[in-house]
CSV table of C-alpha atoms in Angstrom, one decimal:
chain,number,residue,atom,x,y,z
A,1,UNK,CA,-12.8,-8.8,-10.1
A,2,UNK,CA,-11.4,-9.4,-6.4
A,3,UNK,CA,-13.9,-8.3,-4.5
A,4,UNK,CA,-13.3,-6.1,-1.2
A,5,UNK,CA,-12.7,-7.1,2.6
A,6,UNK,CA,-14.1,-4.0,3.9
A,7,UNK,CA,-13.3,-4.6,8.0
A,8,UNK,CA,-9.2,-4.1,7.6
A,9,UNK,CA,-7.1,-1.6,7.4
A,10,UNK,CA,-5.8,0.0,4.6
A,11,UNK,CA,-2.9,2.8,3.9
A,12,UNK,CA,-4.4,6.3,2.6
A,13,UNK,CA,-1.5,8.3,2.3
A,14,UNK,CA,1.8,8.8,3.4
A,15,UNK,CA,2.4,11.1,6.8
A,16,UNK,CA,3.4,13.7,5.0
A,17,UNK,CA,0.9,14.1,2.6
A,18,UNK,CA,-1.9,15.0,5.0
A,19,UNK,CA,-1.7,18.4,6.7
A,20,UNK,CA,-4.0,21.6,6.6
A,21,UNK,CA,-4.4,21.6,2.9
A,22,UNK,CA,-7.8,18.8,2.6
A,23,UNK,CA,-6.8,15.8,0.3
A,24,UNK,CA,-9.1,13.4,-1.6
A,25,UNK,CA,-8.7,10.3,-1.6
A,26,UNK,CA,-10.8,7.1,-2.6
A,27,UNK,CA,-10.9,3.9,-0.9
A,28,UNK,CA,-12.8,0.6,-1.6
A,29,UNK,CA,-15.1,3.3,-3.2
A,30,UNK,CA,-15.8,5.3,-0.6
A,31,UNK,CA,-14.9,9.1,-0.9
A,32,UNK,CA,-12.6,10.3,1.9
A,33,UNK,CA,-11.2,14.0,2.9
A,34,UNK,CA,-7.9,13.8,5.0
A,35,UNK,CA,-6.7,16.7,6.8
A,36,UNK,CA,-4.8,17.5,10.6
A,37,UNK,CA,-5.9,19.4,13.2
A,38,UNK,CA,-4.7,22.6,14.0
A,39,UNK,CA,-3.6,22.6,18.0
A,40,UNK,CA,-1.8,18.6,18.0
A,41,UNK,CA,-1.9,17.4,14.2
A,42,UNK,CA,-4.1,14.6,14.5
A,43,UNK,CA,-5.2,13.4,11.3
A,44,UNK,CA,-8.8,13.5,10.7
A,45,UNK,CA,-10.9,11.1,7.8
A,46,UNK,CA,-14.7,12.1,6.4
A,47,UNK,CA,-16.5,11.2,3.9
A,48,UNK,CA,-16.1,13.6,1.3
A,49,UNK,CA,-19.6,14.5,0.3
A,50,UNK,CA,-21.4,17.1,1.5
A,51,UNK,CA,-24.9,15.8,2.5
A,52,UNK,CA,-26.9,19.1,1.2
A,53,UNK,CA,-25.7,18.3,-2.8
A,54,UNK,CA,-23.3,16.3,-2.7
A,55,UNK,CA,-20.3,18.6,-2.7
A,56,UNK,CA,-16.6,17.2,-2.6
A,57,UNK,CA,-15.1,18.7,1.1
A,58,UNK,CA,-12.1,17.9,-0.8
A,59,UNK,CA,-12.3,20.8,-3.4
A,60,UNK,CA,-11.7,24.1,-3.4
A,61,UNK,CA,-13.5,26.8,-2.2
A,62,UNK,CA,-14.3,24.5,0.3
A,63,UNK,CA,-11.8,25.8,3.6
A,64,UNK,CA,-10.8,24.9,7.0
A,65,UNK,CA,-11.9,26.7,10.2
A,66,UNK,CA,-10.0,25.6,12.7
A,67,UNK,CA,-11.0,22.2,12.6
A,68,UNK,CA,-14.2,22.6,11.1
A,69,UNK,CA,-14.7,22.1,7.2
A,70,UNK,CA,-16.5,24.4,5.9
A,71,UNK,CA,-18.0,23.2,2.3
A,72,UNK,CA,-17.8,25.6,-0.7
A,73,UNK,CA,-20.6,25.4,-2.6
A,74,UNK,CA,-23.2,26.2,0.8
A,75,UNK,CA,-21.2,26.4,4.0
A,76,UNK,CA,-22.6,23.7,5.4
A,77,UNK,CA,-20.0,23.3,8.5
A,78,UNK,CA,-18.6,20.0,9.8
A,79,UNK,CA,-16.8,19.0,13.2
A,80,UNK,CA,-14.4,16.5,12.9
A,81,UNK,CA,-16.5,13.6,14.1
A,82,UNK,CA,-18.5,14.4,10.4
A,83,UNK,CA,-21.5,15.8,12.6
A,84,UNK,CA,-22.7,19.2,11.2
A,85,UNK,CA,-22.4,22.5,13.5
A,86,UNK,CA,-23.7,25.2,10.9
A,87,UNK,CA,-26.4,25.4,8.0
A,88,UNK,CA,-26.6,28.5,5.9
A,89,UNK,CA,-30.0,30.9,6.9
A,90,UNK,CA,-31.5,28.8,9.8
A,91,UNK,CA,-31.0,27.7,13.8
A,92,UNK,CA,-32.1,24.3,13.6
A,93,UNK,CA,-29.6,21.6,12.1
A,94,UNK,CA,-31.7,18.5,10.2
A,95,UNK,CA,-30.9,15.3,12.5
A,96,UNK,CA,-29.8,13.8,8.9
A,97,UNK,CA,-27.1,16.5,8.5
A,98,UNK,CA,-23.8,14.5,8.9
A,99,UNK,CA,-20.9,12.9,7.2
A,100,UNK,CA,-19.3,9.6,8.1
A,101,UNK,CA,-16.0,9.5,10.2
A,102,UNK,CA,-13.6,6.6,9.6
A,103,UNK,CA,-11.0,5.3,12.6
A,104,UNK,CA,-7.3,6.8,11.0
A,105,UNK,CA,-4.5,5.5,12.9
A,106,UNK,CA,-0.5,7.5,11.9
A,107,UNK,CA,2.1,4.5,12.3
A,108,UNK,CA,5.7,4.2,10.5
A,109,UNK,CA,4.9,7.1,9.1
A,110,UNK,CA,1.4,6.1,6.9
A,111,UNK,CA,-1.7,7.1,7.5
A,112,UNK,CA,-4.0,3.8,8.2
A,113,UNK,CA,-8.1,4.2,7.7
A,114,UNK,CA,-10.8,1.7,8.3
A,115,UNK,CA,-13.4,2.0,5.8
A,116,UNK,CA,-15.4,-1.6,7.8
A,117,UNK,CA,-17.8,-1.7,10.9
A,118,UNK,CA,-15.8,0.8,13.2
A,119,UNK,CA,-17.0,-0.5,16.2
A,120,UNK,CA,-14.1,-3.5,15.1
A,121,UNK,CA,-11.3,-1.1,14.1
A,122,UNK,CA,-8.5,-2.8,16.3
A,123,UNK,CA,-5.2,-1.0,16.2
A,124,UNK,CA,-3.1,-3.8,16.8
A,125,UNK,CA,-4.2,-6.0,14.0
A,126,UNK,CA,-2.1,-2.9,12.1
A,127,UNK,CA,0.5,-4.4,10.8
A,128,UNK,CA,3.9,-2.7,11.5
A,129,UNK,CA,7.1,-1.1,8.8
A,130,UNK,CA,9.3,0.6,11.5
A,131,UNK,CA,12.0,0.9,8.9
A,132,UNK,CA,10.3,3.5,7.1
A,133,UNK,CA,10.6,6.0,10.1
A,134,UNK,CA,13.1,4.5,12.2
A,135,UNK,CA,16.7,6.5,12.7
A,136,UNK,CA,19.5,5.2,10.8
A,137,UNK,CA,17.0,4.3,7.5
A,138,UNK,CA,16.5,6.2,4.5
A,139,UNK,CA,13.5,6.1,2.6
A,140,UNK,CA,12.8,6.8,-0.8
A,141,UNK,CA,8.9,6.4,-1.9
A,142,UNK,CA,6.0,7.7,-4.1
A,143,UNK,CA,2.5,6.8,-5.3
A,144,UNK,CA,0.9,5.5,-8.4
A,145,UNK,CA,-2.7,4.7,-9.5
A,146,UNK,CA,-3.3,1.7,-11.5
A,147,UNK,CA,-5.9,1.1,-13.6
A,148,UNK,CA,-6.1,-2.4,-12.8
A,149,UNK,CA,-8.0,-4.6,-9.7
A,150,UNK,CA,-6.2,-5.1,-6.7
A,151,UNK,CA,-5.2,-8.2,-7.1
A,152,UNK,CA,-3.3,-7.9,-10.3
A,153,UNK,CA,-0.9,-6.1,-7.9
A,154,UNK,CA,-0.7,-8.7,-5.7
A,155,UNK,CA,-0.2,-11.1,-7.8
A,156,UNK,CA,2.5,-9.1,-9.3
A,157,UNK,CA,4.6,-8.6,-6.1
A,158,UNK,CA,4.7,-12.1,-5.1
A,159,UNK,CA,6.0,-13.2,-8.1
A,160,UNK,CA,9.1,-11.8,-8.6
A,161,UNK,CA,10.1,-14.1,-11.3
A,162,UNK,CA,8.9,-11.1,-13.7
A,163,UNK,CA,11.6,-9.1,-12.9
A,164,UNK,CA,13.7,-11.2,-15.1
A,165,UNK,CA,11.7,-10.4,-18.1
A,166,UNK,CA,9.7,-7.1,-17.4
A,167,UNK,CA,12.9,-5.6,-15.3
A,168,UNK,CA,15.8,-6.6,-17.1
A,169,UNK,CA,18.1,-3.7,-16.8
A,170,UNK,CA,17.0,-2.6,-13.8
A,171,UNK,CA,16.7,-5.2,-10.9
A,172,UNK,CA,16.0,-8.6,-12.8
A,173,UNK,CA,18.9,-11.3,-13.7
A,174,UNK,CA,18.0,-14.6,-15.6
A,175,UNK,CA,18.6,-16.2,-11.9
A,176,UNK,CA,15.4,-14.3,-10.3
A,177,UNK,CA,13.7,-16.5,-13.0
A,178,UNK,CA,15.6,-19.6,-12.8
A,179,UNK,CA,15.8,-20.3,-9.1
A,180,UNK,CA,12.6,-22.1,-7.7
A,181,UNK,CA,11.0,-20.7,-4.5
A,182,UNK,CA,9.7,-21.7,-1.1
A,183,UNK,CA,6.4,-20.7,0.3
A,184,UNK,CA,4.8,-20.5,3.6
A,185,UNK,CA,1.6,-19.4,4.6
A,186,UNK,CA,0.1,-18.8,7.7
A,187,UNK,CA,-3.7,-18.8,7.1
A,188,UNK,CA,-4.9,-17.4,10.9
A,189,UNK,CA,-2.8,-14.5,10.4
A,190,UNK,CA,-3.4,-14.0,7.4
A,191,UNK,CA,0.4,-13.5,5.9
A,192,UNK,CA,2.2,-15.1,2.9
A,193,UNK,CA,5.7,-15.3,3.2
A,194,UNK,CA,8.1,-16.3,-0.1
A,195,UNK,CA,11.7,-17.2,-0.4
A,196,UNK,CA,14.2,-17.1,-2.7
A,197,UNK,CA,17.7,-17.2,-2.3
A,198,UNK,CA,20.1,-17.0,-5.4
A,199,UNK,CA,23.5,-17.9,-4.3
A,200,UNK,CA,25.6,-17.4,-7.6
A,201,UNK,CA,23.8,-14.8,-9.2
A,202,UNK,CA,24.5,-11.5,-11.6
A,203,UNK,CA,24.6,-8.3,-9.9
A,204,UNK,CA,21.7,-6.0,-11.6
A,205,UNK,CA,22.6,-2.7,-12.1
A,206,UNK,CA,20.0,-1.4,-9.4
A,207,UNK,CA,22.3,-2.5,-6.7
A,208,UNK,CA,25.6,-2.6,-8.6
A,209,UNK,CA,25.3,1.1,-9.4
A,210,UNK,CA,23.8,1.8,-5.4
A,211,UNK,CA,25.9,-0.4,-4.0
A,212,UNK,CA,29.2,-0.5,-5.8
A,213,UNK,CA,29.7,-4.4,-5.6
A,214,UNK,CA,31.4,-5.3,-8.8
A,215,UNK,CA,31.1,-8.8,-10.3
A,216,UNK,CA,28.6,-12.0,-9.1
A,217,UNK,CA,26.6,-11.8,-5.8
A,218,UNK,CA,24.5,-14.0,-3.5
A,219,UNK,CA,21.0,-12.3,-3.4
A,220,UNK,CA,17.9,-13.2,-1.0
A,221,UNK,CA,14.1,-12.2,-1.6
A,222,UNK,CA,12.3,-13.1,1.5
A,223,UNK,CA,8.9,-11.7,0.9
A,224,UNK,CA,6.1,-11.4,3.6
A,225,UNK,CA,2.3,-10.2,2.5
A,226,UNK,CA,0.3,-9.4,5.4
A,227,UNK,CA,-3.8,-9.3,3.6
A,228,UNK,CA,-4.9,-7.2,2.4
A,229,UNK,CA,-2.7,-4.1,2.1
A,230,UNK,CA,1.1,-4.4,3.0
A,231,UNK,CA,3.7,-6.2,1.2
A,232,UNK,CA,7.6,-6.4,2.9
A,233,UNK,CA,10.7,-7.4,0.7
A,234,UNK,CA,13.5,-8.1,2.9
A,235,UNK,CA,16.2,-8.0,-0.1
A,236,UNK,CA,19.9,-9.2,0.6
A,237,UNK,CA,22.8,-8.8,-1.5
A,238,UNK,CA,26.2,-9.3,-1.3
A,239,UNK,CA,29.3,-10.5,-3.0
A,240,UNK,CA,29.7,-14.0,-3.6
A,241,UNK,CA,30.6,-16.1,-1.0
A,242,UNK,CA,29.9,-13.7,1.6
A,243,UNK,CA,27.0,-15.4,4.3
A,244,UNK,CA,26.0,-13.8,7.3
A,245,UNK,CA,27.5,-14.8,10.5
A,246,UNK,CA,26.1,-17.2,13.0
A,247,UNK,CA,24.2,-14.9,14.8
A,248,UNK,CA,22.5,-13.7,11.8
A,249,UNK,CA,24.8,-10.3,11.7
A,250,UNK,CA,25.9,-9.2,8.0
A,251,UNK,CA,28.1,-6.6,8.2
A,252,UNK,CA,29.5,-7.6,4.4
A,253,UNK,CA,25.6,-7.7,3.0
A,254,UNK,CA,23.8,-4.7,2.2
A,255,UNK,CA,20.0,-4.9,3.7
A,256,UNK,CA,17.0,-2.8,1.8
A,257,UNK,CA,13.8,-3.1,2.8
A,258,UNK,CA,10.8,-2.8,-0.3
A,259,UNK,CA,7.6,-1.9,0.9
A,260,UNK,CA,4.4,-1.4,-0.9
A,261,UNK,CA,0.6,-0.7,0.3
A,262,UNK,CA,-1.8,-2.3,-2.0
A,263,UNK,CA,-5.0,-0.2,-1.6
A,264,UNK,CA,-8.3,-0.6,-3.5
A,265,UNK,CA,-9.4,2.6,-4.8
A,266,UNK,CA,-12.4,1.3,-6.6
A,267,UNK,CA,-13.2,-1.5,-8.5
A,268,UNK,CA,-10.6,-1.9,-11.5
A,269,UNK,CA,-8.3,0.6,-9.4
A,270,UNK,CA,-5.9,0.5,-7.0
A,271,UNK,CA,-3.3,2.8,-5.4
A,272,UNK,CA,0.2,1.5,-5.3
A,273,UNK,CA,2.2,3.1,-2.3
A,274,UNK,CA,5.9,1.7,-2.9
A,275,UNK,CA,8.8,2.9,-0.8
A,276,UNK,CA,12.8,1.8,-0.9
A,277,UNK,CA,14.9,2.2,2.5
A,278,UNK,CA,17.9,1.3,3.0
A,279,UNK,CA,20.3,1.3,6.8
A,280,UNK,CA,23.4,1.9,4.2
A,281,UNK,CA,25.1,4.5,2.5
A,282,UNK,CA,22.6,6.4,4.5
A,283,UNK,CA,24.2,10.1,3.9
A,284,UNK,CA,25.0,9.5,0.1
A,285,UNK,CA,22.7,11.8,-1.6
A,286,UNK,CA,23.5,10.2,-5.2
A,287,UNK,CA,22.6,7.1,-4.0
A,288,UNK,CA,19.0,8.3,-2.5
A,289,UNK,CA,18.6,9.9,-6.2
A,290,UNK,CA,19.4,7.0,-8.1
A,291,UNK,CA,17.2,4.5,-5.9
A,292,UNK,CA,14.1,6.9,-6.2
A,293,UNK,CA,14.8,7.4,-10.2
A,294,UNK,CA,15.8,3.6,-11.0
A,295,UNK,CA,12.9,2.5,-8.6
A,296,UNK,CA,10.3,4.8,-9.9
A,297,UNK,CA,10.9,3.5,-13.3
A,298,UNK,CA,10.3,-0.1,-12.0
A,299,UNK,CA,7.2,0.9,-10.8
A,300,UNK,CA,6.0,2.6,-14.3
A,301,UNK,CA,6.8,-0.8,-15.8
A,302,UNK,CA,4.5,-2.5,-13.8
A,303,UNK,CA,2.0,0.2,-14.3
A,304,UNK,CA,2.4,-0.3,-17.5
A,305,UNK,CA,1.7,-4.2,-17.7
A,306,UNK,CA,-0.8,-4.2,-15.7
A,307,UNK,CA,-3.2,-1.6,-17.3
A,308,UNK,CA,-2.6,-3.5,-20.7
A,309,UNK,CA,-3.4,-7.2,-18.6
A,310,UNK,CA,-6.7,-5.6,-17.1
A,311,UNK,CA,-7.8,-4.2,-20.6
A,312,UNK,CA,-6.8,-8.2,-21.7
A,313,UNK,CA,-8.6,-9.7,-19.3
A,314,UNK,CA,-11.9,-7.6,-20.3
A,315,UNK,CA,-12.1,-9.3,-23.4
A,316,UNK,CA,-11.6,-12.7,-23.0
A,317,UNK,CA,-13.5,-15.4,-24.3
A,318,UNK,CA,-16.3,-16.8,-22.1
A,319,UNK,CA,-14.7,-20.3,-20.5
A,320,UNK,CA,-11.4,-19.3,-20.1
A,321,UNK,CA,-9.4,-21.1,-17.6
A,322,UNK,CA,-6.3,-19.7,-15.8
A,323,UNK,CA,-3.1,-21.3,-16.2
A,324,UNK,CA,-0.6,-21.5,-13.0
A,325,UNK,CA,2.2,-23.4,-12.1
A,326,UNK,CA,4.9,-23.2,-9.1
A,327,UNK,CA,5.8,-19.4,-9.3
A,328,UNK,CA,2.1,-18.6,-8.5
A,329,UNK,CA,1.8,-20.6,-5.2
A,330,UNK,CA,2.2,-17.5,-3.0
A,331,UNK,CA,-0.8,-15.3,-5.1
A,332,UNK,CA,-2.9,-18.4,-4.8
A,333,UNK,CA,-2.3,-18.4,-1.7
A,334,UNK,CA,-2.9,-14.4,-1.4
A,335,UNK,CA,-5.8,-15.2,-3.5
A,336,UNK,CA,-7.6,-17.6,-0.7
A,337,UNK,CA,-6.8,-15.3,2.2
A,338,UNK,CA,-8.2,-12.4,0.3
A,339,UNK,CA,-11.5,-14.7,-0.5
A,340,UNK,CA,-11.6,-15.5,3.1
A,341,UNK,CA,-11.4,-12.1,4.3
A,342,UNK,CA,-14.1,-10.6,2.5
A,343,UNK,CA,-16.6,-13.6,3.3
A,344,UNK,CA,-15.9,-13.3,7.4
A,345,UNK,CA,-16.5,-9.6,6.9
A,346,UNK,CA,-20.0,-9.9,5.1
A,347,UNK,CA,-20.8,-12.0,7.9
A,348,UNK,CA,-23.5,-10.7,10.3
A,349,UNK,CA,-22.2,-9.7,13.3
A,350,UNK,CA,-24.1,-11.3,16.2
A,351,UNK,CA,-26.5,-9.2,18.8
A,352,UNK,CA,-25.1,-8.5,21.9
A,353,UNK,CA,-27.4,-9.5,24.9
């Protein structure tokens, strides 16, 4: 089981998900309750227990007052730092009587909690997606819980050769496969980034159909995994024989940017936040459709395979060894950084003087 890096950031929802209507969510096991408040739409994170017994502040009746949630079982009443302002039948509130408050940061357009030490919640180590709010992009995206650990996922996304087997039909060709990849990682920073760039390959039907390029194309995967949470696909396509100009314009290529926030729900459980924009075609409503149906369907296949590979994996014999060869160099990679991650974060922080 990977185990968790607890002081990073991690995506809980999408922008538009939290408002005035309190949403649950789990992360790294911890119970939050997301909502805004009510004079600048702020977003606000608690923990999502009540501390009198135990109460979800994500469940109805519990309410809003203003900014205050008040719980439903016994109107216990919290601001939103988590510190408790009302308990039902007396004046004095128990010292004891609060709930936990987690730094949130809203950036291209996800809503980014720190479940670690706050006092090292540092909003530029955020890594940034400006595509997916940025004029002149289109986004398509959506949200599905796996039942499998976190880094299964990872794993998964940065090894694309899969597609050719598990995607066939939808965005995989033999050449995704066939065509060997480079890998570079930056270990300080934390990021993976891996290449692959198909010059002769077939056209799958996710781009034919979306982009209306009939025949063989040149195709580029340039992927970049900043640990823990986000994963960037810069995807390239184009006719054959079509290369982008010297100064790196493409005005014959069609650009789409794949994202995806890889967030630990729990252990065996992740939440798998994958979004599709694209700077072309932008007003095409038919296209937009068939991106978010083809690409949703994408996403159920890896859903899928890896609820069957976790249930695999839970019965294997004791001893087993792991098998990897070149494909797997950027999720070793992944792996190590991960590893790294958690073990500087269970390190004791030292006493200031």
């Amino acid at each position: 089981m990977t185990a968790f890096a607890r002081n990073q950031w991690y995506v809980a929802a999408y922008s538009h998900e939290v408002g005035r209507e309190l949403l649950g969510r789990t992360i790294l096991g911890e119970t939050l309750v997301l909502y805004r408040t009510q004079e600048d739409g702020t977003p606000v994170v608690l923990h999502d227990r009540c501390v009198h017994r135990r109460y979800p502040l994500s469940e109805a009746p519990t309410r809003l007052d203003g900014d205050r949630i008040v719980c439903g079982y016994h109107g216990f009443t919290y601001d939103t730092t988590g510190a408790c302002v009302y308990v039902p039948g007396q004046k004095r509130i128990p010292r004891t009587a609060r709930v936990a408050s987690y730094p949130v940061v809203e950036q291209d357009s996800l809503i980014w909690v720190w479940i670690g030490d706050p006092a090292l919640a540092d909003p530029q180590g955020i890594p940034r997606a400006r595509h997916l709010d940025s004029p002149g992009w289109v986004t398509v995206r959506g949200m599905e819980p796996i039942d499998c650990d976190y880094g299964l996922l990872v794993d998964n996304l940065l090894d694309l050769s899969h597609e050719t087997y598990l995607h066939g039909g939808y965005i995989g060709s033999p050449e995704v496969a066939e065509t060997p990849i480079t890998t570079e990682v930056d270990e300080g920073a934390g990021i993976v980034r891996v290449s692959r760039h198909m010059d002769d390959a077939e056209c799958p039907p996710f781009y034919a159909k979306s982009t209306g390029i009939r025949g063989r194309i040149t195709r580029w995967q340039d992927i970049e995994y900043h640990a823990p949470c986000l994963y960037l696909l810069h995807s390239r396509v184009a006719p054959v024989g079509v290369l982008p100009e010297a100064d790196g314009s493409d005005p014959n290529g069609f650009h789409t940017e794949v994202t995806y926030a890889i967030t630990p729900s729990g252990d065996g459980k992740v939440y798998d936040f994958w979004m599709v924009s694209r700077d072309w075609a932008t007003d095409d409503e038919e296209v937009t459709e068939f991106l978010r149906g083809n690409n949703h369907t994408v996403v159920m296949q890896d859903v899928t395979a890896l609820n069957l590979l976790q249930k695999t994996l839970g019965t294997e014999r004791h001893g087993y060894q792991e098998l990897s060869i070149n494909i797997d160099t950027g999720g070793l990679a992944a792996r190590r950084i991960l590893a790294r991650l958690v073990e500087e974060g269970e390190k004791p922080m030292e006493k200031v003087q």
